[in-house]
mmCIF file of C-alpha atoms in Angstrom:
data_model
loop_
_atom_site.group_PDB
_atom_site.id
_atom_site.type_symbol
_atom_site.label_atom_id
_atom_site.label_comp_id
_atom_site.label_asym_id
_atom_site.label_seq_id
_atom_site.Cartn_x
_atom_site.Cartn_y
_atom_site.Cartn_z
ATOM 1 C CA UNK C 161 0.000 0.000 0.000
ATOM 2 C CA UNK C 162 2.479 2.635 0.705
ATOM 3 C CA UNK C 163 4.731 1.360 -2.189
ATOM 4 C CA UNK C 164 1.284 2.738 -4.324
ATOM 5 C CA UNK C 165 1.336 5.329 -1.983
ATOM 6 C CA UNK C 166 4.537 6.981 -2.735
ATOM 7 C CA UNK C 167 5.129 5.789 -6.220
ATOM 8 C CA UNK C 168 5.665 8.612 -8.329
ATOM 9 C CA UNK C 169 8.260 9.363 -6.138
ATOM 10 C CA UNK C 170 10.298 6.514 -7.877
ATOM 11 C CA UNK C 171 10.882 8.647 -10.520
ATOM 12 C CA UNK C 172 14.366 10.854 -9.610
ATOM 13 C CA UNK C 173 12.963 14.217 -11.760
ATOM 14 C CA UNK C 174 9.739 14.278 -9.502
ATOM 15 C CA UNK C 175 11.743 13.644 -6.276
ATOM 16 C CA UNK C 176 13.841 16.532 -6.999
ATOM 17 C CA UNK C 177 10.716 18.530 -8.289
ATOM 18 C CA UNK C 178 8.769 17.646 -5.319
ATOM 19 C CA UNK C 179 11.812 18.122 -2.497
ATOM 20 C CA UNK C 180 12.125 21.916 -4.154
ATOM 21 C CA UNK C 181 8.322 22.859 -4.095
ATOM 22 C CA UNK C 182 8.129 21.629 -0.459
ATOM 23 C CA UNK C 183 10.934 23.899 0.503
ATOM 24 C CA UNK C 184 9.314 26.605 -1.793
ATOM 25 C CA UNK C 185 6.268 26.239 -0.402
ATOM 26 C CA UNK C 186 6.882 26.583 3.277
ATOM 27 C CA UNK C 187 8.680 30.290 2.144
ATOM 28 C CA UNK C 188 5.074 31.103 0.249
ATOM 29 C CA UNK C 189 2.930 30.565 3.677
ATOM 30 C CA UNK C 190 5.708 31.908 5.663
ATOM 31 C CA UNK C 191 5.252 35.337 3.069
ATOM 32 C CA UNK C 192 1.574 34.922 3.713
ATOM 33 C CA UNK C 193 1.449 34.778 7.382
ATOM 34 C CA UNK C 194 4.228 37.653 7.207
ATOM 35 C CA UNK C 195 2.709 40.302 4.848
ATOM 36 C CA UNK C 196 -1.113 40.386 6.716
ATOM 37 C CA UNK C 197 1.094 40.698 10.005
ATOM 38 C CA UNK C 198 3.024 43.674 8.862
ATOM 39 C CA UNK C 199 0.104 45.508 7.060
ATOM 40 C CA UNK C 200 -2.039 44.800 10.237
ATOM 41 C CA UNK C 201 0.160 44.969 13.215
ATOM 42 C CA UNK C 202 3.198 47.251 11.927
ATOM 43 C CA UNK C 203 2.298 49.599 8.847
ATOM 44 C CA UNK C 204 -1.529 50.149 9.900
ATOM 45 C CA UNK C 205 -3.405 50.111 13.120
ATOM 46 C CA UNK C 206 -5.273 47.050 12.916
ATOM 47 C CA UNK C 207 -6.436 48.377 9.609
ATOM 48 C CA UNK C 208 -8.700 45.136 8.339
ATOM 49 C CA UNK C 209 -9.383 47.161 4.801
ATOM 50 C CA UNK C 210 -5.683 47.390 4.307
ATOM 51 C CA UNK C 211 -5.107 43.948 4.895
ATOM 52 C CA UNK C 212 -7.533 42.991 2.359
ATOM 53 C CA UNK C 213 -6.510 45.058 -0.320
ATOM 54 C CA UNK C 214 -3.318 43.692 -0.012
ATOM 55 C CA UNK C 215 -4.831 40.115 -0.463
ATOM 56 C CA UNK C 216 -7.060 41.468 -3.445
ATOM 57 C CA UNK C 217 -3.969 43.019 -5.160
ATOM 58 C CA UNK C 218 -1.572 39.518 -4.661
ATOM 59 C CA UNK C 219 -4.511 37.532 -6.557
ATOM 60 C CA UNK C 220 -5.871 40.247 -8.901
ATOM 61 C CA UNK C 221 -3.517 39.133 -11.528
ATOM 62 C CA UNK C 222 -4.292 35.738 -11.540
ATOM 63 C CA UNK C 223 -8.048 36.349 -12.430
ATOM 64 C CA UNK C 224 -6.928 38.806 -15.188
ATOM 65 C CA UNK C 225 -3.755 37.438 -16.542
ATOM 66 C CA UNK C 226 -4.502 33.314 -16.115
ATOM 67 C CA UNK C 227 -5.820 32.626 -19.613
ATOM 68 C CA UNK C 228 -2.831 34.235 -21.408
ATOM 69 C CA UNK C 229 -0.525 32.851 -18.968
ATOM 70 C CA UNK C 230 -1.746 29.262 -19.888
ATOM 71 C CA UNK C 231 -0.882 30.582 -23.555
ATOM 72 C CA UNK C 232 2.607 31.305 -22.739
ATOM 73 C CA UNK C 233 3.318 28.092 -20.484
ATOM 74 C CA UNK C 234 1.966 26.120 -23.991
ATOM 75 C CA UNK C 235 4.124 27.822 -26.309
ATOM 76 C CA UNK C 236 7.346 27.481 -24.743
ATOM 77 C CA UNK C 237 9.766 25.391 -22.444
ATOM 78 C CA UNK C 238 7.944 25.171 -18.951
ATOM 79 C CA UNK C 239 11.066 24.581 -17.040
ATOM 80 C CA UNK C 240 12.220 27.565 -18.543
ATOM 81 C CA UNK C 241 9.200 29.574 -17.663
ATOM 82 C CA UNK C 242 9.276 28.218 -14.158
ATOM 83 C CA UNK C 243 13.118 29.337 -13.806
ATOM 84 C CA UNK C 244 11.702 32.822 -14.503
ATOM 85 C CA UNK C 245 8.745 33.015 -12.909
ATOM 86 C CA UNK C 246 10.222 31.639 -9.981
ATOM 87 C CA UNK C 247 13.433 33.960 -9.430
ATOM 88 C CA UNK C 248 11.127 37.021 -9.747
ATOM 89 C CA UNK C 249 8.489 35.842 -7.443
ATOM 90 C CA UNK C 250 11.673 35.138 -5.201
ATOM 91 C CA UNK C 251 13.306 38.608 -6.063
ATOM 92 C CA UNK C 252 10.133 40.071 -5.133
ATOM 93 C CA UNK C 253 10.014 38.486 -1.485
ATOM 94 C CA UNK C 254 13.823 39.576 -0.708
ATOM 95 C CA UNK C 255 13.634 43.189 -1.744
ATOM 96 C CA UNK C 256 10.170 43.269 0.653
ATOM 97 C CA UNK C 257 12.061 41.876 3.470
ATOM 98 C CA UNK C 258 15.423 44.018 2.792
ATOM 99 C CA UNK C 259 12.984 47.236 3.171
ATOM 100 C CA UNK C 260 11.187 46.444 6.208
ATOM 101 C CA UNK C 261 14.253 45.487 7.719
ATOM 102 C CA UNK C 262 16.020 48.655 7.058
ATOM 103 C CA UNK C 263 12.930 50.364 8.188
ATOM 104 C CA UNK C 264 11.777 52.380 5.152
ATOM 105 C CA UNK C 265 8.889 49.589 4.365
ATOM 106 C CA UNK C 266 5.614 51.626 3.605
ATOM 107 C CA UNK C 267 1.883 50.810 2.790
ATOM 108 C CA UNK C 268 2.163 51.386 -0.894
ATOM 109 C CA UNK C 269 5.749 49.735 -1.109
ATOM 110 C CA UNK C 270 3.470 46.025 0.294
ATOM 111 C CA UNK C 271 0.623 47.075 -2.373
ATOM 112 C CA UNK C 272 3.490 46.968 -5.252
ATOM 113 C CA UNK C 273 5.401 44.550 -4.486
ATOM 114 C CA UNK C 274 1.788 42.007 -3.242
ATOM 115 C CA UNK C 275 0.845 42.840 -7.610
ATOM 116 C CA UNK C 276 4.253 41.891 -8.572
ATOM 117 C CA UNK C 277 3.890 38.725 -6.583
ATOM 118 C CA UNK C 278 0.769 37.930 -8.190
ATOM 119 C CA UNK C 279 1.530 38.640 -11.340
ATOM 120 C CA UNK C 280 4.318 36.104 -10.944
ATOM 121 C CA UNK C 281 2.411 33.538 -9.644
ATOM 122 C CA UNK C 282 -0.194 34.237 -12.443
ATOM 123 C CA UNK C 283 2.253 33.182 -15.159
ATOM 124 C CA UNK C 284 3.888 30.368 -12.815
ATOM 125 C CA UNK C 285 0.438 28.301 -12.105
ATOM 126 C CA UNK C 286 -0.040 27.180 -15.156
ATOM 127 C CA UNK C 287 3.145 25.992 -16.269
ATOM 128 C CA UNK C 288 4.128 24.867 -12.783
ATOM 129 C CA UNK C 289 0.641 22.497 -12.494
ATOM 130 C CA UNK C 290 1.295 20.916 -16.235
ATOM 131 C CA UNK C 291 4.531 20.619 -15.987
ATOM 132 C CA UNK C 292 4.499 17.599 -13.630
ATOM 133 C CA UNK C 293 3.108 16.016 -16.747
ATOM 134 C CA UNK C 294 6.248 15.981 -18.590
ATOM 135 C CA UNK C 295 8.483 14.543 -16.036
ATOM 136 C CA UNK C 296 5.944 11.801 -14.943
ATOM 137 C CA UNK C 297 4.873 9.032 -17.245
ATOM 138 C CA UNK C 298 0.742 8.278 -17.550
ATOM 139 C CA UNK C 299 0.976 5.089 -15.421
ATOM 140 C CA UNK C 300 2.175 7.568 -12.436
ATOM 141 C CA UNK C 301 0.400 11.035 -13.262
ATOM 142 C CA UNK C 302 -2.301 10.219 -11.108
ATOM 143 C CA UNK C 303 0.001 9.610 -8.102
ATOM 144 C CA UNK C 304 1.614 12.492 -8.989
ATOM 145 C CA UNK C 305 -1.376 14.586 -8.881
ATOM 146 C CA UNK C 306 -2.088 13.563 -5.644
ATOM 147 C CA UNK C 307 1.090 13.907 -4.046
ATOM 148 C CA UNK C 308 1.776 17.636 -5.347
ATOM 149 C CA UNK C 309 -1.527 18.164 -3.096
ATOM 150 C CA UNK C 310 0.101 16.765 -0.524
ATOM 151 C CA UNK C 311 3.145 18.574 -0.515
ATOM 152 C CA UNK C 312 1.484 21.816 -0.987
ATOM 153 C CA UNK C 313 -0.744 21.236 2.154
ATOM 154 C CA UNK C 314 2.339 19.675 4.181
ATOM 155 C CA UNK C 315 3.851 23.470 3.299
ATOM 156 C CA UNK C 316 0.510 24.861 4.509
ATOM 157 C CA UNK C 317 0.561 22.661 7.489
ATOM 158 C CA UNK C 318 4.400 23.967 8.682
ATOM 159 C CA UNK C 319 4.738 27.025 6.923
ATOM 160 C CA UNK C 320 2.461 29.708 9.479
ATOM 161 C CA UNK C 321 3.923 27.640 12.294
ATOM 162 C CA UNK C 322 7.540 28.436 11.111
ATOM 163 C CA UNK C 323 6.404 31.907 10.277
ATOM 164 C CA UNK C 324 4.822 32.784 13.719
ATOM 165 C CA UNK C 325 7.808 31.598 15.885
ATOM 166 C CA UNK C 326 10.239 33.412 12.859
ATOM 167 C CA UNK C 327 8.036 36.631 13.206
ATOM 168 C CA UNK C 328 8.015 36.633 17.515
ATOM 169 C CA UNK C 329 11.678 36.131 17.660
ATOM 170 C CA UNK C 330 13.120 37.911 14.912
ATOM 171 C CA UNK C 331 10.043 40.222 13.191
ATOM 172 C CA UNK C 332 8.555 40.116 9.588
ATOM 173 C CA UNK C 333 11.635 40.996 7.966
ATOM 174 C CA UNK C 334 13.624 37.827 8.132
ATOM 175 C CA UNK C 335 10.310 36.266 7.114
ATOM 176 C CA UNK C 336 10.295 37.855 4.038
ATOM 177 C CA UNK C 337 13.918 36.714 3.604
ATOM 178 C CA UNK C 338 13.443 33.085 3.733
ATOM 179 C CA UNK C 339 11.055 32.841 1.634
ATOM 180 C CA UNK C 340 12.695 34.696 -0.798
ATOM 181 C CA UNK C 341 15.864 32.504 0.400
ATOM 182 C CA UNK C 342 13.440 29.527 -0.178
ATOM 183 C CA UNK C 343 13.351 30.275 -4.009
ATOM 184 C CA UNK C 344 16.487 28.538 -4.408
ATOM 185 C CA UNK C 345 15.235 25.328 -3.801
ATOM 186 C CA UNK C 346 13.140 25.042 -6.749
ATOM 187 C CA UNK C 347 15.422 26.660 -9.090
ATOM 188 C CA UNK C 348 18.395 23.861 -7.838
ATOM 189 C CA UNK C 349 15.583 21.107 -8.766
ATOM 190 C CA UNK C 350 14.797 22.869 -11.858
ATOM 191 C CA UNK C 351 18.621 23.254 -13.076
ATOM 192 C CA UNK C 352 19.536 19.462 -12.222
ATOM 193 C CA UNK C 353 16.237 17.431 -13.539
ATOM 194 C CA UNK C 354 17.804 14.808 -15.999
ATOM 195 C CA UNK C 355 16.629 16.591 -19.229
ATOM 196 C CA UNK C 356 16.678 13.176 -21.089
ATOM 197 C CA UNK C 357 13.672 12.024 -18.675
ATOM 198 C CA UNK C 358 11.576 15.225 -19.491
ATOM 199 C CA UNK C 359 8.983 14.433 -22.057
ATOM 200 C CA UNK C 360 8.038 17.880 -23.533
ATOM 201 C CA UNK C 361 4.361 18.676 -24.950
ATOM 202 C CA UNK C 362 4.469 19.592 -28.040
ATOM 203 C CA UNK C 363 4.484 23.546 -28.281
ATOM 204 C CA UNK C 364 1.387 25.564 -29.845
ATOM 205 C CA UNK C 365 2.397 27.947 -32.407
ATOM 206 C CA UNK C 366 1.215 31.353 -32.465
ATOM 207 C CA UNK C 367 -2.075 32.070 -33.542
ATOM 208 C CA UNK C 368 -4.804 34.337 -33.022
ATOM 209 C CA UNK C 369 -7.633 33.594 -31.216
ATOM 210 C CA UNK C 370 -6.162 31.269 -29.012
ATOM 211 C CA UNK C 371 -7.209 32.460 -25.758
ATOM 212 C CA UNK C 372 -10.594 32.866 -27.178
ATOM 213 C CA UNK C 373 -10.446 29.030 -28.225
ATOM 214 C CA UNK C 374 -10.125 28.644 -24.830
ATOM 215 C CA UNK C 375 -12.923 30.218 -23.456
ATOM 216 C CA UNK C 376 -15.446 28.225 -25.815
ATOM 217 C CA UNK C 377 -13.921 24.867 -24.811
ATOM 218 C CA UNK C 378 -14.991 25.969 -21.612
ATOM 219 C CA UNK C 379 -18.629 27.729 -22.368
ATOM 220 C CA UNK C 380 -18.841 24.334 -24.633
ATOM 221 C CA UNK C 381 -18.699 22.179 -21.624
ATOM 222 C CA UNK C 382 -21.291 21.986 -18.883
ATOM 223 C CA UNK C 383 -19.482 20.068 -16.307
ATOM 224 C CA UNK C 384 -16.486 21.994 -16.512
ATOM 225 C CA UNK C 385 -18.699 25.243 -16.269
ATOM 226 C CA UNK C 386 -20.339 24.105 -12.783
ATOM 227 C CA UNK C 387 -16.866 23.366 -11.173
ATOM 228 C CA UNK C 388 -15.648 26.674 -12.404
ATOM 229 C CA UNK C 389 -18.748 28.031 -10.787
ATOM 230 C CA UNK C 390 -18.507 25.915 -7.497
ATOM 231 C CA UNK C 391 -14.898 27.180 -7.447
ATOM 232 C CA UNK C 392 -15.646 30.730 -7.903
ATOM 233 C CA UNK C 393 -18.553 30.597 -5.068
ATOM 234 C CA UNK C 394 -16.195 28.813 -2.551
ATOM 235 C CA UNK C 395 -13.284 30.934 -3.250
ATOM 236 C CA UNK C 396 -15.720 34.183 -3.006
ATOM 237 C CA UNK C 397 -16.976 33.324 -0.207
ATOM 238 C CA UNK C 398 -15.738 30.328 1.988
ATOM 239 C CA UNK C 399 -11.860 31.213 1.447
ATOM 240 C CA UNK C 400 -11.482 34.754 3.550
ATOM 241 C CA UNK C 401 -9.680 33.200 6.766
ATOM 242 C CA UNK C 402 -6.339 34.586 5.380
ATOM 243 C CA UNK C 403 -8.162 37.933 6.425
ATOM 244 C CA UNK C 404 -10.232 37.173 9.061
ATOM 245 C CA UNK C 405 -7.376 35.158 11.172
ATOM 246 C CA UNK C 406 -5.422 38.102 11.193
ATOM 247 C CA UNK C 407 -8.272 40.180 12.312
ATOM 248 C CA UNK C 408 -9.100 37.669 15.302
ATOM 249 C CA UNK C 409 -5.987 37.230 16.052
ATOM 250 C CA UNK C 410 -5.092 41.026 16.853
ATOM 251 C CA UNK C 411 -8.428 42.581 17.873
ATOM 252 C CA UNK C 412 -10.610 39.776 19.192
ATOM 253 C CA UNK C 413 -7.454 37.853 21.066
ATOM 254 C CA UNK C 414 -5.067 40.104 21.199
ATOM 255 C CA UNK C 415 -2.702 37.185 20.522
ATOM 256 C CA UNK C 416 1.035 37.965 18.938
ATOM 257 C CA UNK C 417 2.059 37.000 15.912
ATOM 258 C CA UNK C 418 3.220 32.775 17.531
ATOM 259 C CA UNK C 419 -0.369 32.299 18.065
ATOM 260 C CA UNK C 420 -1.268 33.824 14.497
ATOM 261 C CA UNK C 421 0.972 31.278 13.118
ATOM 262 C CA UNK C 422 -0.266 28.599 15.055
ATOM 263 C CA UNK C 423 -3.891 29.396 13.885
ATOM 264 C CA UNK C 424 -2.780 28.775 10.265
ATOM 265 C CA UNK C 425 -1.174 25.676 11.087
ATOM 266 C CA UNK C 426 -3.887 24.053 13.040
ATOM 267 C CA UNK C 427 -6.967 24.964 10.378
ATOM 268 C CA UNK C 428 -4.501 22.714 7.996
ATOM 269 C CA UNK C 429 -4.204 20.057 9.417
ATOM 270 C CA UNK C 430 -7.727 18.857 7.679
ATOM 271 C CA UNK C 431 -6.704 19.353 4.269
ATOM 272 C CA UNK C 432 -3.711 17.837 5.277
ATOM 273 C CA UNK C 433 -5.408 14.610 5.880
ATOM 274 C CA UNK C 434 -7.347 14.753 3.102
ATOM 275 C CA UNK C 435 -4.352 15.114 0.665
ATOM 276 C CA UNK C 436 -2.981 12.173 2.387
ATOM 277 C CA UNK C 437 -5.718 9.925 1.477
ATOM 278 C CA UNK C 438 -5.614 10.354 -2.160
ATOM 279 C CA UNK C 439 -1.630 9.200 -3.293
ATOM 280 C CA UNK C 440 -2.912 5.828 -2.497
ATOM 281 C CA UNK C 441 -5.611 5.941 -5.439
ATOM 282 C CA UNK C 442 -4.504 3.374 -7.937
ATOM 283 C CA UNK C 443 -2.757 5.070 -11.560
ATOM 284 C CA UNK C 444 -5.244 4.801 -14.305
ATOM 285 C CA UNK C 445 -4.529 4.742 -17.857
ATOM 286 C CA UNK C 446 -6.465 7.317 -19.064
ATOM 287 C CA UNK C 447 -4.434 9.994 -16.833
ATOM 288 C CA UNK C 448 -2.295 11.574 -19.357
ATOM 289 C CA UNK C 449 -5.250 12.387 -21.523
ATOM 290 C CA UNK C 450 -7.341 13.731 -18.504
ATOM 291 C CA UNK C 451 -4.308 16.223 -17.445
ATOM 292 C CA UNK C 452 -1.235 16.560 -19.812
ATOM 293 C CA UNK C 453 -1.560 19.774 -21.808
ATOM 294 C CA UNK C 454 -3.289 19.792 -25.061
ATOM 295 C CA UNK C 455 -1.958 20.508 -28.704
ATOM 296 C CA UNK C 456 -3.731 23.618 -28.540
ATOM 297 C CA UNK C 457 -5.669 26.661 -25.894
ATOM 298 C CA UNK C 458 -4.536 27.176 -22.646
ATOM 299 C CA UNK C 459 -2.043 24.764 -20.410
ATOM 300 C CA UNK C 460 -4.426 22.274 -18.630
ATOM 301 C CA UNK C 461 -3.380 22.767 -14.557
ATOM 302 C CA UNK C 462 -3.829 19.964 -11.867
ATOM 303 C CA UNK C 463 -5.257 20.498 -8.853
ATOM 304 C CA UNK C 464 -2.149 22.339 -6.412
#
């Protein structure tokens, strides 16, 4: 059973992908916990609007910029893409923590620099999710799937814990740091995957209309239309903690910023769990055709 488990990580390319992302990921939460703490706490006095705005502005990109991105991560090399992607999103965390360390960090200098980060992540997504297609065969993409969920919520489980204790001994600076620090991980995995072993999709040439090809696949299919709108009404609506942890945290308990940290933590342990009970689903054989990227329209994406 755990052989099934764990068996995409047979595969040396997805051990060193996975091993980076963890690392990676831990530095993302650790930003997240970070950057509501300093806009809340530090920069504004307990200002919950702030806070938010600074949430709205790291995701705003994605919602605008996600269809093209998919575009870009099908026309060209996704490792590539990810090595870029990746050393701005990390360029953005260090210069962050290098201002509010030196003391100079303002409101407008976390609204900036949240965009950039979201603008990064907008074009890494796509070709970050799909690219676990090319360094996987079929027979373990399903595995693979699974266990990239479970890393990610592993990350989500430690990362606000690390961030909380970092944040009460040192502040949000060195936060900031190691995440952008963190960064190196993946781009190590990314510069030593055996490219012999990485089974490219073949690239879509430029055309026009190709985003809008996209978006009638989409209209075109009903099922994937109601778990677009399930995921908008969720996200909408059900996925505001990031905001209103903070907010509890500092005004309701008048906790620090350990107890913040341990808040995150604890509400993932749940989807912790849940990620661990779906690596042991069996492979099927129609996996590659259910998530590999297609010839042409935007990259397909797994789940995180």
């Amino acid at each position: 059973m755990a052989t099934k488990m764990f068996r995409a990580l047979s595969i040396r390319n997805y051990r060193l992908w996975v091993i980076g992302a963890l690392v990676s990921n831990i530095g993302t939460w650790m930003q997240r916990v970070a950057q509501d703490w300093l806009v809340l706490t530090e920069l504004t006095n307990n200002d919950g609007t702030a806070t938010g705005i600074v949430t709205g502005l790291q995701f705003l990109p994605v919602l605008l910029l996600a269809p093209y991105a998919g575009l870009i991560a099908d026309r060209y090399e996704k490792r590539k893409v990810l090595l870029c992607t990746q050393s701005f999103m990390g360029l953005c965390a260090l210069v962050l923590g290098t201002l509010v360390l030196l003391d100079v960090a303002q409101l407008w200098h976390v609204y900036v620099l949240a965009t950039a980060l979201g603008v990064g992540s907008a074009f890494d997504a796509p070709a970050r999710q799909a690219f676990v297609s090319e360094i996987v065969p079929g027979t373990h993409l399903t595995n693979a799937v699974a266990l990239n969920s479970a890393n990610f919520n592993l990350a989500r489980l430690a990362g606000p814990g690390v961030a909380g204790l970092v944040i009460a001994a040192f502040g949000t600076g060195p936060a900031f740091l190691i995440n952008g620090f963190s960064f190196i991980a993946v781009l190590f995995s990314l510069t030593n995957l055996d490219r012999s072993q990485i089974h490219a999709a073949k690239r879509v040439v430029r055309a026009k209309g190709q985003v809008k090809e996209g978006f009638d696949y989409v209209r075109g299919r009903r099922d994937l239309l109601l778990i677009f709108g399930l995921a908008f009404v969720v996200g909408t609506f059900g996925l505001n903690f990031q905001l209103t942890n903070a907010m509890m945290a500092a005004q309701v308990f008048g906790v620090g910023a350990g107890e913040y940290g341990m808040l995150g933590t604890i509400m993932a342990v749940g989807t912790f769990a849940g990620a661990c009970w779906r690596p042991g689903a069996p492979g099927r054989g129609g996996a590659t055709s259910s998530w590999a990227p297609r010839s042409s329209g935007p990259a397909h994406c797994c789940p995180p």
